[in-house]
Structures are given as C-alpha cells and as structure tokens.
CSV table of C-alpha atoms in Angstrom, one decimal:
chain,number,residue,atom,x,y,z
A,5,UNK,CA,229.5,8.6,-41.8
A,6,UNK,CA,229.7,4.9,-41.0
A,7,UNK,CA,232.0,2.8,-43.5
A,8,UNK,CA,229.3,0.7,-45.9
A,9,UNK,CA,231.0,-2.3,-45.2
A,10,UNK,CA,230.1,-1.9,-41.7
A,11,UNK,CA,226.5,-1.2,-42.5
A,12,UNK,CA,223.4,-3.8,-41.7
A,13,UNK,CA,221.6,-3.1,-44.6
A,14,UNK,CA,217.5,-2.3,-44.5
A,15,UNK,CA,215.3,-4.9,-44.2
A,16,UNK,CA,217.8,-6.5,-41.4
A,17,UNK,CA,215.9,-8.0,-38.8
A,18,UNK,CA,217.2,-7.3,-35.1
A,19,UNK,CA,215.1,-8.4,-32.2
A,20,UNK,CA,211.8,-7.2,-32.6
A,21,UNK,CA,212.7,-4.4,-35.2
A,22,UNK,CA,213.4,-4.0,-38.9
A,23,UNK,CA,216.2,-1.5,-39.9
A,24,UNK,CA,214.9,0.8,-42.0
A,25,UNK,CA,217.7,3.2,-43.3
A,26,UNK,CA,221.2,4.3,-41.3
A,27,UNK,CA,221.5,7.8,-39.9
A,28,UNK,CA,224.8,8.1,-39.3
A,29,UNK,CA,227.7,7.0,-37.7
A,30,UNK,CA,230.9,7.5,-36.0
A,31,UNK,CA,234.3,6.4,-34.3
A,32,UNK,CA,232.2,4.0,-32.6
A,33,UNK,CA,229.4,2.7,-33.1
A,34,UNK,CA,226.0,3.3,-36.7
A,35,UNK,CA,223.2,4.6,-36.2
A,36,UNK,CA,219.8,3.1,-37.6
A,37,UNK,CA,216.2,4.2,-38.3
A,38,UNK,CA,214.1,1.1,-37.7
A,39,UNK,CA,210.0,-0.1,-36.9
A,40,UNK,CA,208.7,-2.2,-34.4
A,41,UNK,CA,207.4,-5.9,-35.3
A,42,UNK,CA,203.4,-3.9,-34.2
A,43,UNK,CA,204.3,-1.1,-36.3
A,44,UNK,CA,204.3,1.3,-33.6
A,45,UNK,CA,206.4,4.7,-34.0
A,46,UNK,CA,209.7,4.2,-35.4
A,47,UNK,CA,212.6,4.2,-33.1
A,48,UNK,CA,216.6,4.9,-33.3
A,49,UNK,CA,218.6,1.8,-32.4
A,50,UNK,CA,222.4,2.3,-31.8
A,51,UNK,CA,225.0,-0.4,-32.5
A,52,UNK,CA,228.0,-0.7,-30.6
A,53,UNK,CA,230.7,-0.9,-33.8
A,54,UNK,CA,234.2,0.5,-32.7
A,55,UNK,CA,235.7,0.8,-36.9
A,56,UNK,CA,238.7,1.2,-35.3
A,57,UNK,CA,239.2,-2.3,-34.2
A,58,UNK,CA,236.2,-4.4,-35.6
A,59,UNK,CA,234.8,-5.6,-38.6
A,60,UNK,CA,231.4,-7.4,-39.5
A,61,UNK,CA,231.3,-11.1,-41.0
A,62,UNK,CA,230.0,-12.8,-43.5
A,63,UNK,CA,227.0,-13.7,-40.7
A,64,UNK,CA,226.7,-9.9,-39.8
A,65,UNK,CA,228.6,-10.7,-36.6
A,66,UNK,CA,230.7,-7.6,-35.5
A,67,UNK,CA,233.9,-9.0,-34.2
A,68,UNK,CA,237.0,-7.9,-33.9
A,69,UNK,CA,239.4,-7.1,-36.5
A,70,UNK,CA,242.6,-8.4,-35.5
A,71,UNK,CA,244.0,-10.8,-32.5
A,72,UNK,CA,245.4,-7.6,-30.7
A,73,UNK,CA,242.2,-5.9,-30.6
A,74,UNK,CA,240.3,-8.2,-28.6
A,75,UNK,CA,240.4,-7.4,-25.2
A,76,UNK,CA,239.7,-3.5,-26.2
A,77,UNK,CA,236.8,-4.6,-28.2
A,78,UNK,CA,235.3,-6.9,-25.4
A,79,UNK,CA,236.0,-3.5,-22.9
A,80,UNK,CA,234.6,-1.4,-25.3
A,81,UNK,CA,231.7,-3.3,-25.6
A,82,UNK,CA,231.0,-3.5,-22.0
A,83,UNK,CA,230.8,0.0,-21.8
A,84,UNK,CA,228.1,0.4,-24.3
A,85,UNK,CA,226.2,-2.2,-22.5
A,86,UNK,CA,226.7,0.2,-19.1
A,87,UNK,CA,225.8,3.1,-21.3
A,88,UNK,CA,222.4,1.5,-22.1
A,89,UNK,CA,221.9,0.5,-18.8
A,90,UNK,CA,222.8,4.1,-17.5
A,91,UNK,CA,220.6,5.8,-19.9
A,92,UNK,CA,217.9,4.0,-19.4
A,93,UNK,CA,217.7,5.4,-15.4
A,94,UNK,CA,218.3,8.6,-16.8
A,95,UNK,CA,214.7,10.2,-17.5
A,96,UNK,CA,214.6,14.0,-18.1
A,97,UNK,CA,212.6,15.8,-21.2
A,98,UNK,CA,215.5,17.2,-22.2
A,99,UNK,CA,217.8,13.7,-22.3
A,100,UNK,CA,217.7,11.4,-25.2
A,101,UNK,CA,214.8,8.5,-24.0
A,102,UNK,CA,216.7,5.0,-23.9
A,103,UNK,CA,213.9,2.4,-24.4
A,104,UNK,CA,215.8,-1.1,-24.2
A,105,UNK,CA,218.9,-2.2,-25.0
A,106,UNK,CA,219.8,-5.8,-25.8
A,107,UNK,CA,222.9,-7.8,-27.5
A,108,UNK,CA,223.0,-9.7,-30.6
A,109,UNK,CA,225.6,-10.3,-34.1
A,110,UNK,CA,228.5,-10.3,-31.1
A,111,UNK,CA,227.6,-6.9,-30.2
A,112,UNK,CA,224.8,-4.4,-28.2
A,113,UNK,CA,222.1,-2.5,-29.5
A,114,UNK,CA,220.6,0.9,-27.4
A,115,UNK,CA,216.5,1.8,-28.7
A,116,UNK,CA,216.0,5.3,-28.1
A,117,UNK,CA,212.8,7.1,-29.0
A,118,UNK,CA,213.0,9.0,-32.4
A,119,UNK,CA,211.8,12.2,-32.4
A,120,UNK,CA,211.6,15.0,-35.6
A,121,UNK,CA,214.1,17.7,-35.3
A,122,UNK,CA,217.2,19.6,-36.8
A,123,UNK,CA,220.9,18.8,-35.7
A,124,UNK,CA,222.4,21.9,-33.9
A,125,UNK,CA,225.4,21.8,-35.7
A,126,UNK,CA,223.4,22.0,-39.0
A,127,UNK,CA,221.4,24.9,-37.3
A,128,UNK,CA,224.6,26.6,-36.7
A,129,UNK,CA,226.3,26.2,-40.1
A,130,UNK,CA,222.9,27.6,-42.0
A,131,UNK,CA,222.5,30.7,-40.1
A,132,UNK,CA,226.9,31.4,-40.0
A,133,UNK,CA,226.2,31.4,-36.0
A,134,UNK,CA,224.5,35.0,-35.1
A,135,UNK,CA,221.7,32.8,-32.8
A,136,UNK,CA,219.4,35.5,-31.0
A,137,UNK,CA,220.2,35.6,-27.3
A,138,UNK,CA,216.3,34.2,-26.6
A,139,UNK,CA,217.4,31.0,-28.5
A,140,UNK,CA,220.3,30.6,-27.1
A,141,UNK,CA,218.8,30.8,-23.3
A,142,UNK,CA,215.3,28.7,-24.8
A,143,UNK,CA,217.9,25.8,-25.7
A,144,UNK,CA,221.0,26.1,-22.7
A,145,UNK,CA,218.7,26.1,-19.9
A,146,UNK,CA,216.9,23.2,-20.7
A,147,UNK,CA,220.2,21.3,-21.2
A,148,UNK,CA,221.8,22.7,-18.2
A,149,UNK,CA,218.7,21.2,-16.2
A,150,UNK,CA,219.5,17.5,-17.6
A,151,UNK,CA,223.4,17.9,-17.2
A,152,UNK,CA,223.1,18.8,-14.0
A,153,UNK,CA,220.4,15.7,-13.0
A,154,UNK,CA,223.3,13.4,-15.0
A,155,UNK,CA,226.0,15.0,-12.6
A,156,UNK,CA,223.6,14.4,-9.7
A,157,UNK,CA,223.8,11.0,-10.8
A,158,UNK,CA,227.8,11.3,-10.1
A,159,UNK,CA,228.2,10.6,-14.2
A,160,UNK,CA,230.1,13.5,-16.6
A,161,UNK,CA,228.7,13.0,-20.2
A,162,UNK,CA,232.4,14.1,-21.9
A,163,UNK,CA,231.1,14.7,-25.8
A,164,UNK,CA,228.8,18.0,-25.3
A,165,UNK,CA,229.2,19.7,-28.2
A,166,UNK,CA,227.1,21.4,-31.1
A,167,UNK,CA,226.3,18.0,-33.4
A,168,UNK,CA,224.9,16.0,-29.9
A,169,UNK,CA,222.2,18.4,-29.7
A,170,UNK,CA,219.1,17.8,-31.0
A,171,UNK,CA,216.4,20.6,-31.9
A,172,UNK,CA,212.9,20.2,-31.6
A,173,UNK,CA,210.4,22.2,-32.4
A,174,UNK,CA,210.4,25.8,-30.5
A,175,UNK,CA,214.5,24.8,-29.8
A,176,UNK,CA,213.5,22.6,-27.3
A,177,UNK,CA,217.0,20.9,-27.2
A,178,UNK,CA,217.7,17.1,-26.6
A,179,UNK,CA,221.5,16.1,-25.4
A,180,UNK,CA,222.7,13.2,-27.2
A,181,UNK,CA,225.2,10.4,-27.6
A,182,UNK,CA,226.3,9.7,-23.8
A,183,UNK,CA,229.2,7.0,-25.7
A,184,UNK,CA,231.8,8.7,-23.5
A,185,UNK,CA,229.5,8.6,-20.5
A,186,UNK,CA,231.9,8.7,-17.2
A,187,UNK,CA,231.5,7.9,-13.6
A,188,UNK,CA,233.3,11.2,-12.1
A,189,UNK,CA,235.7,9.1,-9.6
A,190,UNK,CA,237.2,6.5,-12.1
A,191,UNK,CA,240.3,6.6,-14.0
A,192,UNK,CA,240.2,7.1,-17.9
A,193,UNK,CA,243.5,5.6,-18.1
A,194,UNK,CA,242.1,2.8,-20.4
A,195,UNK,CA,238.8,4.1,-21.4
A,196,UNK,CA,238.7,2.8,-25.3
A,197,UNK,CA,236.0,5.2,-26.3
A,198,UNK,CA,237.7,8.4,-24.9
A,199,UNK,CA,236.4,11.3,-27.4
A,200,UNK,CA,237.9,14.0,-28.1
A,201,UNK,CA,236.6,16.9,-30.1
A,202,UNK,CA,239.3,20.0,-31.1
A,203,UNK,CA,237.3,23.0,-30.0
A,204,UNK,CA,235.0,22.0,-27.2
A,205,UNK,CA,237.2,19.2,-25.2
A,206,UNK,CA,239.3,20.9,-22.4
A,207,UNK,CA,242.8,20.5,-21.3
A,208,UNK,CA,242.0,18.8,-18.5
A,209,UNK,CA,240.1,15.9,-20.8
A,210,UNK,CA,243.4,15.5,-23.0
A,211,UNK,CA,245.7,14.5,-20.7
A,212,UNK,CA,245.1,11.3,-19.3
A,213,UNK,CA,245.6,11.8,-15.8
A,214,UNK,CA,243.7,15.0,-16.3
A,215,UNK,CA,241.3,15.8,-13.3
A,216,UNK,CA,238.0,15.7,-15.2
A,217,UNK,CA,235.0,16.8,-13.1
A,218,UNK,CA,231.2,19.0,-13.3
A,219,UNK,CA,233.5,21.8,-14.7
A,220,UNK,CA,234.7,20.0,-17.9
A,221,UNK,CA,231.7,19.9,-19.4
A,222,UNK,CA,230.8,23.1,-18.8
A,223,UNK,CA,234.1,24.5,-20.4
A,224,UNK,CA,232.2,22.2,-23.3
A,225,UNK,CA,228.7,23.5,-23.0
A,226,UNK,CA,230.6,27.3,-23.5
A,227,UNK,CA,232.2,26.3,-26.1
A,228,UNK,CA,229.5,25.5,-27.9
A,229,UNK,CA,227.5,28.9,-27.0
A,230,UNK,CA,230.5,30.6,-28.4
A,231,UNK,CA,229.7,28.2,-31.6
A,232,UNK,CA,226.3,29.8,-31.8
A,233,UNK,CA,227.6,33.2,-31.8
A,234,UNK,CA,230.4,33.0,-34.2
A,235,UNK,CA,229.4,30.1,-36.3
A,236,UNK,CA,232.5,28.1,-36.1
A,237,UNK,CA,234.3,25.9,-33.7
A,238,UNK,CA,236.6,27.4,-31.0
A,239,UNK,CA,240.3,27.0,-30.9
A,240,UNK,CA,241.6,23.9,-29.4
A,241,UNK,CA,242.3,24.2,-26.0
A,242,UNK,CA,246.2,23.1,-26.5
A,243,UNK,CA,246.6,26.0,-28.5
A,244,UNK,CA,245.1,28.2,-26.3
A,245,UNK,CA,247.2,27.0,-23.2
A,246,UNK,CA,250.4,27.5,-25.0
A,247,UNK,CA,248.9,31.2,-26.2
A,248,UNK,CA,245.3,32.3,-25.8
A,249,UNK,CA,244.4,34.5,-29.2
A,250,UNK,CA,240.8,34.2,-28.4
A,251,UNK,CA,239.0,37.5,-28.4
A,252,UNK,CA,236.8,37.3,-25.4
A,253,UNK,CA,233.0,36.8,-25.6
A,254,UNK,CA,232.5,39.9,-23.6
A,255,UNK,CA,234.2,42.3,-26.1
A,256,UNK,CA,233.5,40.8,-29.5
A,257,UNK,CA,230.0,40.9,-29.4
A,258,UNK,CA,229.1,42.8,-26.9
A,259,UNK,CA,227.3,45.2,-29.4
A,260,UNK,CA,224.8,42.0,-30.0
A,261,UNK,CA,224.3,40.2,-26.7
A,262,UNK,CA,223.9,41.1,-23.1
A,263,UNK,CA,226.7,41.7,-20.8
A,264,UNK,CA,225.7,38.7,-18.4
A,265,UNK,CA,225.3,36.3,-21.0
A,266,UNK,CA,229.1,36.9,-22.7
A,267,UNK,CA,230.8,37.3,-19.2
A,268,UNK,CA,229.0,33.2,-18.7
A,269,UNK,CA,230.5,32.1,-21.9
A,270,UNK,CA,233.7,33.4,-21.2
A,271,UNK,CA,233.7,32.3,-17.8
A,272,UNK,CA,232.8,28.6,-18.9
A,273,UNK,CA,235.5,28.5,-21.1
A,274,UNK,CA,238.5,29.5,-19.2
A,275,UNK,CA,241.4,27.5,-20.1
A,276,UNK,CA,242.3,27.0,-16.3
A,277,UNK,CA,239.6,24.4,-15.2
A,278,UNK,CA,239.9,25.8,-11.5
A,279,UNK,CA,238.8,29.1,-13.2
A,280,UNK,CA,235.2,27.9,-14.4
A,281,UNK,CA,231.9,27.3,-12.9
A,282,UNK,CA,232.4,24.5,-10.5
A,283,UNK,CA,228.9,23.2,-10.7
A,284,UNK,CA,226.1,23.7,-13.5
A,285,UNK,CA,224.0,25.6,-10.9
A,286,UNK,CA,227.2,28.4,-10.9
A,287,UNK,CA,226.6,28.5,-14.5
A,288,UNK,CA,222.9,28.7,-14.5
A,289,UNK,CA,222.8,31.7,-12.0
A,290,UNK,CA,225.5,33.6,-14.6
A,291,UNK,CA,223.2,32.9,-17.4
A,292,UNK,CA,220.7,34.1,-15.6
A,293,UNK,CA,222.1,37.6,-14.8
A,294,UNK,CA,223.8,37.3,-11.0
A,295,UNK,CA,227.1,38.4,-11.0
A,296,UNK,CA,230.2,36.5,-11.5
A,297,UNK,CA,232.6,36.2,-8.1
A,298,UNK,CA,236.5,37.5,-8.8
A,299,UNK,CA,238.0,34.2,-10.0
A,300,UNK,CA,241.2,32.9,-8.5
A,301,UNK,CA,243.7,30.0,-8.9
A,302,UNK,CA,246.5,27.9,-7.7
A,303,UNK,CA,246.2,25.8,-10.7
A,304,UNK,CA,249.8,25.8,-12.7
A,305,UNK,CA,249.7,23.9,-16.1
C-alpha cells in the first residue's frame, strides 16, 4: 500500500477530476478512484510516484527526495509519460483502457476506465488455488490474445503475474499495470522501474544483460497458471537454476487437469528460456490441445 504521506488526499482536484479514495499503490507510483468535473462514470487515475526516490511537498508537488535521485526520477518519469502514450494505442477488450494522460504537481497522471471486478490474486488466495480447468482456459485465452497484440506491437509487458489481473464478471480477465512496459530491442541496463516479482520473473529478466524476449512473459503467464492450481507462488527462478525441486505440473495434478493443459504450463515455465514457447501463438496451440515438439537447447547458464 502507498505510504500516507505520499497520498493526495480525496477531494484533491487534478485536471478535470476529483480524487475520490486511493486504491492502492506500489514501488512506483498510487493509485486513485476519482469523478469527472460532468459526473460521468468514475475513472482510475494513476500517478507516477517512485517512494523510492521522491517525496511530495508542502504544494502536493512530487519531487525528488534527495540531490542524487534526480536524474532517475526525471528518467523514470519519462517513462510513465511513454507508458501512457503507449497504452493509449493499445486497444483490445482484454487490456486495461488508457483514456488520457496528462502532467501536473511535477509529475504524470494515466486515466484508465474503472471497471467492477475481483483482483486475481485475491481470487486465488480465497479458493487455496484448485481453479477448474474451464476458468482457467475462460481467463488465459483472452489474455494470451492481448499479449500477443502488445508483442505485435514489438513491446514485452514484464510484470504478468496473478495481482495485474483483473476479473470481470464470467472471468473475463483484464491485464494490468504495463509500469515495466518494454520495447523488445532496448537495453534494461538503466531501466529505473525494472520489477521484479520472486515466483513469476525469469532468469533471463534478473540479470541485466539478460536476453528478454516474447518467451519471458510467457515463463510469467505459466507461472501464474501454476498459481491457480496450487494456490501459492512458484519458487524463484534463481533457486530453481541452481536446483529445480519443482514437482512438474504434469504429474502433480494430473488426477485434476487434462494432460495438454499441464504439459503447457510446464512447458511455459522451463527454467531454460530457449526451452519455452517462443511466441504466444506456440502457447495458445498447447493450451489448446496440439502436441508439444521435443524441446532442445544450446542454452548454458
């Protein structure tokens, strides 16, 4: 949760909204429920706030913290702006909608279209994982559609995981939080807003000249299918380099779920990133029942 001092409290005006209560936050930036000045639906609005390195003023100005923070700040803050401007191109039923975006209080705002739902990662902890095999296919393919328009679009979306999934009603699923949003040929080498997240980031994503690609979020999207089976968070991927202990998919519940759909989490999450799906499509067809190709590597950790 966002630190209160950080907080714009309700009744804060901010272009042509009024904050109504905050939602949440994280690492880098709050999140606010707010209306518009003609009372039209209410809307999320996202502010770029990196706790790490930034405080607010006494004028509600977010600024940075400390002399030695600036220029990561001002980066930072950049990339939230080419977030906004990405997601706003970005237009699939299954992809958060990104109204507007605008700056102001030394920072950037993203609108995004509130809609009523359940967090995954909620969903997941109230039923201790066990997720039928018709909702797990009702919400993965739907997402697998959008990721693979935002890899069409030659971006990776690098924080898939359980709690960036939205549920609507009849699991229609909505991917969220594209913060560590990526072009696929730039280096991360001084990305600010890296995230990683034990359990569903892969080796590749940990190591800063780590070849990400179409394939690290997929070992991500696995990972979180092997959440909604088992109800907690995979291993970290260090751990399993140095020793895999994880029990396959394919034999630990086989007596619950079909054969196809354990083989295509176990294939998404292989630990070798030349080992998984190389493109969502790969993975779709798995899900899907067509069988998985002998996989082979040259890849040496």
């Amino acid at each position: 949760m966002a630190n209160p001092a950080n907080v714009l409290p309700p009744g804060t005006r901010l272009d042509t909204f009024t904050i109504e209560s905050v939602l949440g936050g994280g690492g880098f930036s709050i999140v606010y429920l707010a209306t518009p000045d003609d009372d039209s639906e209410a809307v999320i609005i996202k502010e770029y706030m990196p706790s790490s390195m930034a405080i607010r003023d006494s004028n509600m100005s977010v600024i940075p913290s400390a002399e030695q923070h600036k220029d990561r700040f001002a980066h930072g803050r950049r990339l939230f702006f080419q977030e906004a401007s990405t997601l706003t191109t970005l237009k699939h039923p299954n992809i958060v909608n990104v109204i507007n975006f605008f700056r102001g209080n030394g920072t950037v705002y993203m609108v995004m279209q509130y809609e009523e739902g359940v967090n995954m990662q909620a969903y997941i902890k109230k039923h201790k994982g066990n997720l039928s095999e018709p909702f797990i296919k009702a919400v993965f393919l739907p997402l697998l559609d959008g990721l693979q328009m935002i890899h069409s679009k030659g971006l990776l979306h690098l924080d898939i995981k359980p709690s960036n999934i939205h549920l609507r009603s009849g699991a229609n699923p909505l991917l969220l939080d594209f913060g560590a949003v990526h072009e696929m040929m730039q280096t991360r080498q001084f990305q600010p807003n890296q995230v990683i997240t034990p359990g569903f980031s892969p080796i590749e994503q940990l190591d800063p000249g780590g070849y990400v690609g179409p394939w690290t979020d997929i070992y991500a999207i696995g990972a979180t299918m092997r959440a909604c089976l088992e109800g907690i968070s995979p291993p970290n991927s260090p751990e399993r380099r140095e020793k895999d202990d994880l029990r396959p998919a394919a034999s630990a519940f086989r007596k619950s779920y079909s054969s196809h759909l354990l083989e295509a989490v176990d294939w998404a999450m292989e630990v070798d990133p030349m080992l998984r799906p190389q493109s969502v499509d790969k993975l779709i067809e798995a899900l899907n029942g067509k069988k998985i190709q002998e996989k082979k590597s040259l890849f040496r950790f």
